[in-house]
PDB file of C-alpha atoms in Angstrom:
ATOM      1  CA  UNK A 188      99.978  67.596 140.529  1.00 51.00           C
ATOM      2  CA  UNK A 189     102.916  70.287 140.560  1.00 56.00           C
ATOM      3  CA  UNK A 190     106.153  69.984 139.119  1.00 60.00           C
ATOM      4  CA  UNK A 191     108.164  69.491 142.841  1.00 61.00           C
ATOM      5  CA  UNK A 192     106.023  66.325 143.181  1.00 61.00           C
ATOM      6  CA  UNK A 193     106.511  65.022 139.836  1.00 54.00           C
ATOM      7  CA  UNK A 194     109.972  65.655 140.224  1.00 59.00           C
ATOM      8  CA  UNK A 195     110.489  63.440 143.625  1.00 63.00           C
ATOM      9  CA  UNK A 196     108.565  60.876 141.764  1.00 59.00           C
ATOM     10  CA  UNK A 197     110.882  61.056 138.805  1.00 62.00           C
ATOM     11  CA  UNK A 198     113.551  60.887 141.275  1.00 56.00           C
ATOM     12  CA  UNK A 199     112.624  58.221 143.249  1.00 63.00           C
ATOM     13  CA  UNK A 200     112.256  56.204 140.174  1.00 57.00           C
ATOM     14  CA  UNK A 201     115.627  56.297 138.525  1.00 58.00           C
ATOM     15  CA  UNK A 202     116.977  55.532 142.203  1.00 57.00           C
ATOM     16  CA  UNK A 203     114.590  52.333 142.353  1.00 55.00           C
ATOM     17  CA  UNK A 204     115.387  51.608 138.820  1.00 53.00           C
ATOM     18  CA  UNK A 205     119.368  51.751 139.010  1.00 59.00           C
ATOM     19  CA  UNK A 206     118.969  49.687 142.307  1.00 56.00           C
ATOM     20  CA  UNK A 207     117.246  47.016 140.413  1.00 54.00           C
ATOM     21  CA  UNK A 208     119.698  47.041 137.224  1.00 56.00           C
ATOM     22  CA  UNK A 209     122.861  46.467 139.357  1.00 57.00           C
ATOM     23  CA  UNK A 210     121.481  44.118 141.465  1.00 55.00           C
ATOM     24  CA  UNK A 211     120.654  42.018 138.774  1.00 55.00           C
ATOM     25  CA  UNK A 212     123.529  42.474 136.770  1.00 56.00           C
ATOM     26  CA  UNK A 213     125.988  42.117 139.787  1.00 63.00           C
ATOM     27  CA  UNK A 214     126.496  39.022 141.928  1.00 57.00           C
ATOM     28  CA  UNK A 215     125.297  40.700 145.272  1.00 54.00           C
ATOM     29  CA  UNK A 216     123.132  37.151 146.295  1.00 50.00           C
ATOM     30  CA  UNK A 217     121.290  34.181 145.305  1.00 54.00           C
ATOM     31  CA  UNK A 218     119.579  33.677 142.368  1.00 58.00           C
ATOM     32  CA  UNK A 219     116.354  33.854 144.168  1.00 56.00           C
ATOM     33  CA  UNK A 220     116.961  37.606 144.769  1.00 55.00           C
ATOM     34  CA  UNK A 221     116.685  38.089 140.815  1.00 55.00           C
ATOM     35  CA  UNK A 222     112.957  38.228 140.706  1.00 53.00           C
ATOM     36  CA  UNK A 223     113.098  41.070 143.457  1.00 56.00           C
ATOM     37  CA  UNK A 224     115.888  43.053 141.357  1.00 54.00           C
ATOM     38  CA  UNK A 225     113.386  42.634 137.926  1.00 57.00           C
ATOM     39  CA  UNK A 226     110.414  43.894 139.774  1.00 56.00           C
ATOM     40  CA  UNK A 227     112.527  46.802 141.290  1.00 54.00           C
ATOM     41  CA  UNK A 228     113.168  47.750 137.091  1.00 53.00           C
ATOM     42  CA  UNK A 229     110.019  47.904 136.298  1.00 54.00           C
ATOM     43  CA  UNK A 230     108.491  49.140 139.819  1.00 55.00           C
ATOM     44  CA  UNK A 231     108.855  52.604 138.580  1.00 58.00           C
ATOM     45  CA  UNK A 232     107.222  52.553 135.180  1.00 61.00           C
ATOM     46  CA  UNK A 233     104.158  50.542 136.815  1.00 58.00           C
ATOM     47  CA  UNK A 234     104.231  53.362 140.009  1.00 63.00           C
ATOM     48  CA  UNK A 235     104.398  56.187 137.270  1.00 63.00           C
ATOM     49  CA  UNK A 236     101.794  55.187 135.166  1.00 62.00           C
ATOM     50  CA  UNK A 237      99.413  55.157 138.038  1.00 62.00           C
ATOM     51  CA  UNK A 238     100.568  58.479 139.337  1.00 63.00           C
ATOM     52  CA  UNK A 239      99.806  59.466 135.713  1.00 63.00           C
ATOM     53  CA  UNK A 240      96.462  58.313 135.693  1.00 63.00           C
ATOM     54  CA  UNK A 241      95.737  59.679 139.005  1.00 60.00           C
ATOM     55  CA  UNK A 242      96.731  62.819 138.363  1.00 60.00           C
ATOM     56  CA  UNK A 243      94.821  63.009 135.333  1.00 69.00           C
ATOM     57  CA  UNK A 244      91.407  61.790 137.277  1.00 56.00           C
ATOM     58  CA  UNK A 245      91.986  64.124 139.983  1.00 58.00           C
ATOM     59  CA  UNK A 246      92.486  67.330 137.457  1.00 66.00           C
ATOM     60  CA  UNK A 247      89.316  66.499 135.398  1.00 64.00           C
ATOM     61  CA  UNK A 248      87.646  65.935 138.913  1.00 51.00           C
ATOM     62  CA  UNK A 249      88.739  69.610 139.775  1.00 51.00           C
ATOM     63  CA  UNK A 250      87.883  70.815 136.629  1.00 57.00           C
ATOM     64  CA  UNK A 251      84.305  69.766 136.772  1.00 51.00           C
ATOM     65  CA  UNK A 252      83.764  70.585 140.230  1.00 45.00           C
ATOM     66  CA  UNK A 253      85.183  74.281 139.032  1.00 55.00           C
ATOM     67  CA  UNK A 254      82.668  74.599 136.907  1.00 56.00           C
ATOM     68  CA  UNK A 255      79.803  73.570 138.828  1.00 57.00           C
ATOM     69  CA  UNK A 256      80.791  76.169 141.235  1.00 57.00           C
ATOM     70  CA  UNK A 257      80.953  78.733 138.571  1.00 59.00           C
ATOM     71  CA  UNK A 258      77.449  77.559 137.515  1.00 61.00           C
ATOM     72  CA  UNK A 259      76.246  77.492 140.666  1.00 69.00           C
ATOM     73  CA  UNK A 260      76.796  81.170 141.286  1.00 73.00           C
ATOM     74  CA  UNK A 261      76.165  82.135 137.978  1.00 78.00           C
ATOM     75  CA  UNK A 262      72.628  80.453 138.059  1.00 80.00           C
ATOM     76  CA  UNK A 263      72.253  81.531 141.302  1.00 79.00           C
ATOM     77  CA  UNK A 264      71.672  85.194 140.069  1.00 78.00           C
ATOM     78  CA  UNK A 265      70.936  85.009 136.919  1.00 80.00           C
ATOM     79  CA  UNK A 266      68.269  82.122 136.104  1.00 81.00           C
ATOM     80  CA  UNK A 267      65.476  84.086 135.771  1.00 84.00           C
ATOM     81  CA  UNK A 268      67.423  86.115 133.345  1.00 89.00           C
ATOM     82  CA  UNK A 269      69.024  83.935 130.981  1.00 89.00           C
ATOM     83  CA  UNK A 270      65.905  81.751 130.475  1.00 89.00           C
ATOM     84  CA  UNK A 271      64.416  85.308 129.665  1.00 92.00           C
ATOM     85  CA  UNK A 272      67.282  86.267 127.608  1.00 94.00           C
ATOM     86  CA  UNK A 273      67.412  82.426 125.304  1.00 94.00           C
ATOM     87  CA  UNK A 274      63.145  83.053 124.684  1.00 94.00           C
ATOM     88  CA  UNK A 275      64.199  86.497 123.375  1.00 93.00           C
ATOM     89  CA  UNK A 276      66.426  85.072 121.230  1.00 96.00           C
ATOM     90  CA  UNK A 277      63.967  82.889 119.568  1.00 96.00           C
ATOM     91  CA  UNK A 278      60.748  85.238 119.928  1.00 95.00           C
ATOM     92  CA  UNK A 279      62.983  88.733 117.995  1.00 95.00           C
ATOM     93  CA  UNK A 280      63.427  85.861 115.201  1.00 96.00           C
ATOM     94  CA  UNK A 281      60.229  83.949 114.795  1.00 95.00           C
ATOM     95  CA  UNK A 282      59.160  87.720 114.147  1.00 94.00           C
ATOM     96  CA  UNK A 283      61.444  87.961 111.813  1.00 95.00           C
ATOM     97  CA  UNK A 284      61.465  85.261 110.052  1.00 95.00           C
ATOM     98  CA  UNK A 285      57.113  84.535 110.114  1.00 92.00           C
ATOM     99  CA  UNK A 286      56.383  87.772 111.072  1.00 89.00           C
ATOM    100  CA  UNK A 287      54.182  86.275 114.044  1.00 85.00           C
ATOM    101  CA  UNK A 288      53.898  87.410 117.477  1.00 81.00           C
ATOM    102  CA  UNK A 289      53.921  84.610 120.578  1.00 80.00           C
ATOM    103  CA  UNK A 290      52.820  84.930 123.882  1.00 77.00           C
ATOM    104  CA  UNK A 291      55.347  83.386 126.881  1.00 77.00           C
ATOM    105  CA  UNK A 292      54.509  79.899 126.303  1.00 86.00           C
ATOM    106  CA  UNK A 293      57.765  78.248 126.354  1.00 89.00           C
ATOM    107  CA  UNK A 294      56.772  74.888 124.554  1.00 92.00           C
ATOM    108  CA  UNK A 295      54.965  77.497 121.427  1.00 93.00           C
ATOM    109  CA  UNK A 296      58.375  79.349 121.120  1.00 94.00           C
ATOM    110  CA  UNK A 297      60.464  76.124 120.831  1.00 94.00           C
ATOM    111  CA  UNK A 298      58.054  74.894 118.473  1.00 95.00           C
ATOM    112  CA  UNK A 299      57.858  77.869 116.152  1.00 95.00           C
ATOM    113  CA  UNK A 300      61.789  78.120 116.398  1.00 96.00           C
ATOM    114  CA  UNK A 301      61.758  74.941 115.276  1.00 96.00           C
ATOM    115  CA  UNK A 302      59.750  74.605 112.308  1.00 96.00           C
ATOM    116  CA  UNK A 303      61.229  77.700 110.926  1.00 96.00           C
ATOM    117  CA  UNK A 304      64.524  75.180 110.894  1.00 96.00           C
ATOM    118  CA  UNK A 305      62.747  72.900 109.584  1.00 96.00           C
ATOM    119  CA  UNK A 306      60.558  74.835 106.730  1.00 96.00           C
ATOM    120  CA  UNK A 307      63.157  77.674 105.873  1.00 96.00           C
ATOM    121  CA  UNK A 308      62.548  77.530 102.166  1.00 96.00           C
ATOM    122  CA  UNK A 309      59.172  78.146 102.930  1.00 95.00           C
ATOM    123  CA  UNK A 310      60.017  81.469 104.971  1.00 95.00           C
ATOM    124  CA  UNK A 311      62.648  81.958 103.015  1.00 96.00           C
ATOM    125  CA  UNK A 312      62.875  82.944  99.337  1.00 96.00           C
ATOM    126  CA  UNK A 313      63.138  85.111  96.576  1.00 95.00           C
ATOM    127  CA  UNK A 314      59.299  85.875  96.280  1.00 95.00           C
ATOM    128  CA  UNK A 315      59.038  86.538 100.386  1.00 95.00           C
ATOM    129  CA  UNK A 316      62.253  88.935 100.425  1.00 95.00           C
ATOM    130  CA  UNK A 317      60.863  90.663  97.516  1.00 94.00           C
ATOM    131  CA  UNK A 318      56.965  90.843  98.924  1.00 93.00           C
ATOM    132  CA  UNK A 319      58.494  91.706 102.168  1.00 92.00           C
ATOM    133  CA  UNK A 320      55.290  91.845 105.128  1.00 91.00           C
ATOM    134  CA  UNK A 321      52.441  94.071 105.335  1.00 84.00           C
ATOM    135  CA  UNK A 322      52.143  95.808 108.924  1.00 75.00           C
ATOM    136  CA  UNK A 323      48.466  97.481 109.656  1.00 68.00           C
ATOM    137  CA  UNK A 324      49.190 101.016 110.145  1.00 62.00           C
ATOM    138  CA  UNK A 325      46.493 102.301 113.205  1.00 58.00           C
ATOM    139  CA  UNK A 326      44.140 104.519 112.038  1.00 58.00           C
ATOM    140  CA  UNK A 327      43.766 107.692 114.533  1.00 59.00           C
ATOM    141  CA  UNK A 328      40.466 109.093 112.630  1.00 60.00           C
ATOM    142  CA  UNK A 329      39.267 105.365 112.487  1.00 59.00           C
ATOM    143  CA  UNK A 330      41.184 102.678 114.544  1.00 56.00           C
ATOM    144  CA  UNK A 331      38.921  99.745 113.684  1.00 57.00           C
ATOM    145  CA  UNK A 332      40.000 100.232 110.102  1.00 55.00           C
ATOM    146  CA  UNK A 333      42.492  97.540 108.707  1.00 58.00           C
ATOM    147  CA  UNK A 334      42.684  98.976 105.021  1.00 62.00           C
ATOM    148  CA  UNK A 335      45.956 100.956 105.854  1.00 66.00           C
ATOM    149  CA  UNK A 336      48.799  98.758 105.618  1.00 70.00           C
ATOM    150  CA  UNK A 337      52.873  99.297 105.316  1.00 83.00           C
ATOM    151  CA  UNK A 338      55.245  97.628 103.636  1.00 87.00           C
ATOM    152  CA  UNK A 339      57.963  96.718 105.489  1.00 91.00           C
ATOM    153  CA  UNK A 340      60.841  94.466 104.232  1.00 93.00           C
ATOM    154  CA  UNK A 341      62.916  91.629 105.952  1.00 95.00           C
ATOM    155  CA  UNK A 342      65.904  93.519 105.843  1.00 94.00           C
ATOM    156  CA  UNK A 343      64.480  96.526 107.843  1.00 94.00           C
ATOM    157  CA  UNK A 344      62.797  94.012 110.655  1.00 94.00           C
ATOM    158  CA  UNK A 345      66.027  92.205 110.865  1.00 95.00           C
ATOM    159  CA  UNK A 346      67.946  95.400 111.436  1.00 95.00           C
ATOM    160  CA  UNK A 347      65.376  96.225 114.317  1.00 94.00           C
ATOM    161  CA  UNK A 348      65.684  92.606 115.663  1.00 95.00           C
ATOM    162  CA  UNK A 349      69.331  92.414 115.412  1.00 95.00           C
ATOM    163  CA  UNK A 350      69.536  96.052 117.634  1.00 95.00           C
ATOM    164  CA  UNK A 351      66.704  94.390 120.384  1.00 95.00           C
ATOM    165  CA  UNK A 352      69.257  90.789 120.987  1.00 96.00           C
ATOM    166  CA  UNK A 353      72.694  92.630 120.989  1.00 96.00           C
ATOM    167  CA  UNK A 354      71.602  95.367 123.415  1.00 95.00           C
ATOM    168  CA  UNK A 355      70.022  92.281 125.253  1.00 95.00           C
ATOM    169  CA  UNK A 356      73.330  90.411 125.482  1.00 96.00           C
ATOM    170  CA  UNK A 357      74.836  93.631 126.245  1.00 95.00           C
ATOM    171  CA  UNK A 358      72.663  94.234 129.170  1.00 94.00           C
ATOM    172  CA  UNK A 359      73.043  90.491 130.526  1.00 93.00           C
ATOM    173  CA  UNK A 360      77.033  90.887 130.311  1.00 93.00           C
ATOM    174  CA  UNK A 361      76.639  94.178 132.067  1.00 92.00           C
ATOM    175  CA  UNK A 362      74.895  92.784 135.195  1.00 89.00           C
ATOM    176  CA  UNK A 363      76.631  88.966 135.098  1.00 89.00           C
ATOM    177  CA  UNK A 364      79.400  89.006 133.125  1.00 88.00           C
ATOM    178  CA  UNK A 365      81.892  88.306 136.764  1.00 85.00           C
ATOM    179  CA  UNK A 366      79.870  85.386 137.659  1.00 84.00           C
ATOM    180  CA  UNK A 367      79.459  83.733 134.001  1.00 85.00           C
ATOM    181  CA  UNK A 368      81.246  80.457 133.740  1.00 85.00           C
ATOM    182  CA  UNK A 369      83.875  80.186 130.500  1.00 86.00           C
ATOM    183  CA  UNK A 370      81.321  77.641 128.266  1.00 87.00           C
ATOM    184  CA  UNK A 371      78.396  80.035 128.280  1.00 89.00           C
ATOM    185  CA  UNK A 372      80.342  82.920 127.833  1.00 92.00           C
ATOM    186  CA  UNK A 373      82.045  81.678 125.018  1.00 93.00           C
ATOM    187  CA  UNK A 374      78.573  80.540 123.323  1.00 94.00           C
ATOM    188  CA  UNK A 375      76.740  83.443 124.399  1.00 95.00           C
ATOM    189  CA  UNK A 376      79.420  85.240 122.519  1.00 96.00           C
ATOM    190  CA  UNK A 377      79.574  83.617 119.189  1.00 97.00           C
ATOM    191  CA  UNK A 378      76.204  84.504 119.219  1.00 97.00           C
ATOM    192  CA  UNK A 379      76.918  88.180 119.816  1.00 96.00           C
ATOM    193  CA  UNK A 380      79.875  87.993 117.257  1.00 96.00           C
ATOM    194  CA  UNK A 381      77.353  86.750 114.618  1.00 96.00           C
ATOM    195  CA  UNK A 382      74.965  89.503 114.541  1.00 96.00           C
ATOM    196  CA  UNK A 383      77.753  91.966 114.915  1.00 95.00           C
ATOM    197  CA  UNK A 384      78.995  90.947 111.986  1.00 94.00           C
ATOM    198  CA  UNK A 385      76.074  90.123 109.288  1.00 95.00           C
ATOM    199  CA  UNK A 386      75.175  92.957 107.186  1.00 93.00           C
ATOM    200  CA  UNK A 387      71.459  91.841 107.886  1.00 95.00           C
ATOM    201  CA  UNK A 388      71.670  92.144 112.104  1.00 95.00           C
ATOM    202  CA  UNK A 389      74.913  94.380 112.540  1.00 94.00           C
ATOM    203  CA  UNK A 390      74.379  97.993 114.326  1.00 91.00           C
ATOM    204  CA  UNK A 391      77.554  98.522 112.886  1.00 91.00           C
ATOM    205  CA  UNK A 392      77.568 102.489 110.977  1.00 91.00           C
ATOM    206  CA  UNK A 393      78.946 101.153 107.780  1.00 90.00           C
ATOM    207  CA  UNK A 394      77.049  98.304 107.556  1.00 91.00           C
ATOM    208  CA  UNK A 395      73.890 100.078 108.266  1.00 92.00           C
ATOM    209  CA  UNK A 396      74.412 101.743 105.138  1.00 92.00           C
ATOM    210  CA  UNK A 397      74.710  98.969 103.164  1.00 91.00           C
ATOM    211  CA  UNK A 398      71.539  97.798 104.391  1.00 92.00           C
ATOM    212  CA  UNK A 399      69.744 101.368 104.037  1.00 93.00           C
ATOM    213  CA  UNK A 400      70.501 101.054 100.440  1.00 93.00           C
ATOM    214  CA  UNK A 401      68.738  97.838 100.142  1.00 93.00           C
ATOM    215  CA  UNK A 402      65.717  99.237 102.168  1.00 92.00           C
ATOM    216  CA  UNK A 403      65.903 101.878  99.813  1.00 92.00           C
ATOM    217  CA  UNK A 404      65.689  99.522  96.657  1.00 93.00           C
ATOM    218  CA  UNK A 405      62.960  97.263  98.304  1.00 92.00           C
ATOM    219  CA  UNK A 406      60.697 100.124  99.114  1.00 89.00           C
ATOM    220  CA  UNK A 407      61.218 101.277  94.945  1.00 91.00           C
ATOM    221  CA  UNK A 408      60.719  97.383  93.991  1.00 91.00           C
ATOM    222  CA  UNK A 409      64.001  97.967  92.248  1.00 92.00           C
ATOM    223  CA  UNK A 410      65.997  95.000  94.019  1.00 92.00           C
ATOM    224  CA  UNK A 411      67.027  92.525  90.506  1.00 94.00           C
ATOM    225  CA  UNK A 412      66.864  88.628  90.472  1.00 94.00           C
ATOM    226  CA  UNK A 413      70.790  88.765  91.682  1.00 95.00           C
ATOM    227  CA  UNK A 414      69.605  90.852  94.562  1.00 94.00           C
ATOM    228  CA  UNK A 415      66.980  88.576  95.779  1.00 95.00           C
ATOM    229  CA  UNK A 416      69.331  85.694  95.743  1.00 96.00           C
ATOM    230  CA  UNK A 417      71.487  87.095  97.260  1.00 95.00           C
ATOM    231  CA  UNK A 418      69.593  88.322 100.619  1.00 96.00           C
ATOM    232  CA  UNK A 419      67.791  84.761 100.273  1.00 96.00           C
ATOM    233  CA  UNK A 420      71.016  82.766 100.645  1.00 97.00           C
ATOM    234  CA  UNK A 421      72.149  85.391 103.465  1.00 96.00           C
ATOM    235  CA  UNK A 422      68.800  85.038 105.506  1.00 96.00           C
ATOM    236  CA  UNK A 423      68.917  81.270 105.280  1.00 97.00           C
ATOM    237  CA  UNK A 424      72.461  80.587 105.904  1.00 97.00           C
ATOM    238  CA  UNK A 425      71.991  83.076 109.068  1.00 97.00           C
ATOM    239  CA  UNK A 426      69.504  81.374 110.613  1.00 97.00           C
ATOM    240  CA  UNK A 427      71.157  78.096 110.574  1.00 97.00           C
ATOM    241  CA  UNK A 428      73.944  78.845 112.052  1.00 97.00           C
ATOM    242  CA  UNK A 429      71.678  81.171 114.779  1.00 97.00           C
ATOM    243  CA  UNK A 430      69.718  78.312 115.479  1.00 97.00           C
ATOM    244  CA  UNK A 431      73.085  75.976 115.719  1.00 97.00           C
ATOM    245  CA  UNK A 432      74.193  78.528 118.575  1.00 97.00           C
ATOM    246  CA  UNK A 433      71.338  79.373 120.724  1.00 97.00           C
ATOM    247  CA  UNK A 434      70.880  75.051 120.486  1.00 96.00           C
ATOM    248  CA  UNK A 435      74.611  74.920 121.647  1.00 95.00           C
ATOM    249  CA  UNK A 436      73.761  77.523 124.263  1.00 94.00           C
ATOM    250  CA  UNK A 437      70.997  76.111 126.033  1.00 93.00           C
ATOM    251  CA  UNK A 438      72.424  72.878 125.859  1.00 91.00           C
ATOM    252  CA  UNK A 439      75.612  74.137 127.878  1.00 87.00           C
ATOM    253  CA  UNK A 440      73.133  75.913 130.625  1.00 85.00           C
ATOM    254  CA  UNK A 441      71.153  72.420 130.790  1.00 82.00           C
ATOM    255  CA  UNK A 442      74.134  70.447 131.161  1.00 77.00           C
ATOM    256  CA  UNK A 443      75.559  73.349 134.102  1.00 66.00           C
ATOM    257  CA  UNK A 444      71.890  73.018 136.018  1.00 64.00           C
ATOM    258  CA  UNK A 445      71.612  68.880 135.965  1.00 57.00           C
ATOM    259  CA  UNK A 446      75.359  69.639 137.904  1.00 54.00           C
ATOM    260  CA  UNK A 447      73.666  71.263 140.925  1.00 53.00           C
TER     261      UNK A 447
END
């Protein structure tokens, strides 16, 4: 409700409620016309309370059916995509973090995402970051051979994973950002903000070097207890709050599609 409305309102109000105070205060008729002049005082308390209320209704009404039409056309061109785009999210880091690869099974992915949340101490810890993963290297001169392996460490996988989801998010901004409603753009962008700024996921320049020298260490076994910690603590409390966002996320895109 604008301000010209709640003004007459206002207006009409004081008028009603000075009418009521002098004619109960001055003799202008029987006593019987009393109750009238007490209901005319509080007539517009009791009218602006349900203009209030009203008004309040009416703007969360509007609010609500604003964003289902900003869901609507959002979903409309993008559902394919962002169902796409949430599985990446969970498939770059169940790499990561078990170094497994899924198919497209939707129920596997969630499941996997899951138990990493709920076993991260057991994908997670000093004697995993320091072991790191052994990748089979293909073998032109004999590629049935599985004796040449790499060592790779989490750090190195999480840069590469970190690069694959922001240019992702990147990409779905690019083609959808004007149809996007506020809520998923918001969560979709905490997201973004916190693998832009973790030394383990960041394609930042300076913070690629910092990780470069702990690739460097890894691959010389030269990373100390302190070290280990460290990158144990920093892989764990990542993926908590990662899997805190991408829940908040797909919750928000639920909650947009039971509104169609």
């Amino acid at each position: 409700m604008n301000k010209k409305i709640w003004g007459t309102v206002i207006f009409i109000g004081v008028f009603v409620f000075i009418i009521g105070i002098v004619g109960l205060l001055t003799p202008l008729g029987a006593e019987k016309w009393n109750f009238i002049f007490e209901n005319l005082i509080w007539l517009p308390f009791e009218i602006g309370l349900v203009v209030f209320v009203l008004d309040r209704l009416m703007k969360k009404n509007n609010e609500l059916l604003e964003r289902k039409r900003e869901f609507n056309d959002y979903y409309e061109v993008a559902e394919d995509r962002v169902i796409e785009l949430l599985k990446q999210f969970k498939v770059q880091t169940i790499m990561l973090y078990k170094n497994k690869q899924l198919g497209q099974d939707e129920s596997t992915i969630n499941d996997e995402f899951e138990n990493i949340h709920e076993n991260l101490n057991e994908y997670i810890n000093k004697k995993t970051i320091e072991e790191g993963y052994k990748m089979p290297v293909f073998d032109k001169t004999n590629p049935l051979s599985t004796n040449h392996v790499l060592k790779i460490s989490h750090i190195t996988l999480a840069g590469e994973k970190g690069e694959i989801i922001i240019r992702e998010i990147r990409d779905h901004y690019s083609l959808f950002i004007k149809y996007m409603p506020k809520n998923v753009f918001s969560k979709m962008d905490d997201i973004l903000k916190l693998l832009e700024t973790s030394i383990l996921f960041s394609q930042n320049q300076y913070l690629k070097i910092g990780r470069d020298v702990i690739v460097s260490k890894f691959e010389r076994t030269e990373l100390i207890e302190h070290e280990l910690e460290s990158l144990t603590h920093l892989f764990k409390k990542w993926f908590q709050e990662f899997f805190e966002l991408v829940n908040k996320l797909e919750t928000e895109i639920k909650k947009g599609k039971s509104t169609k």
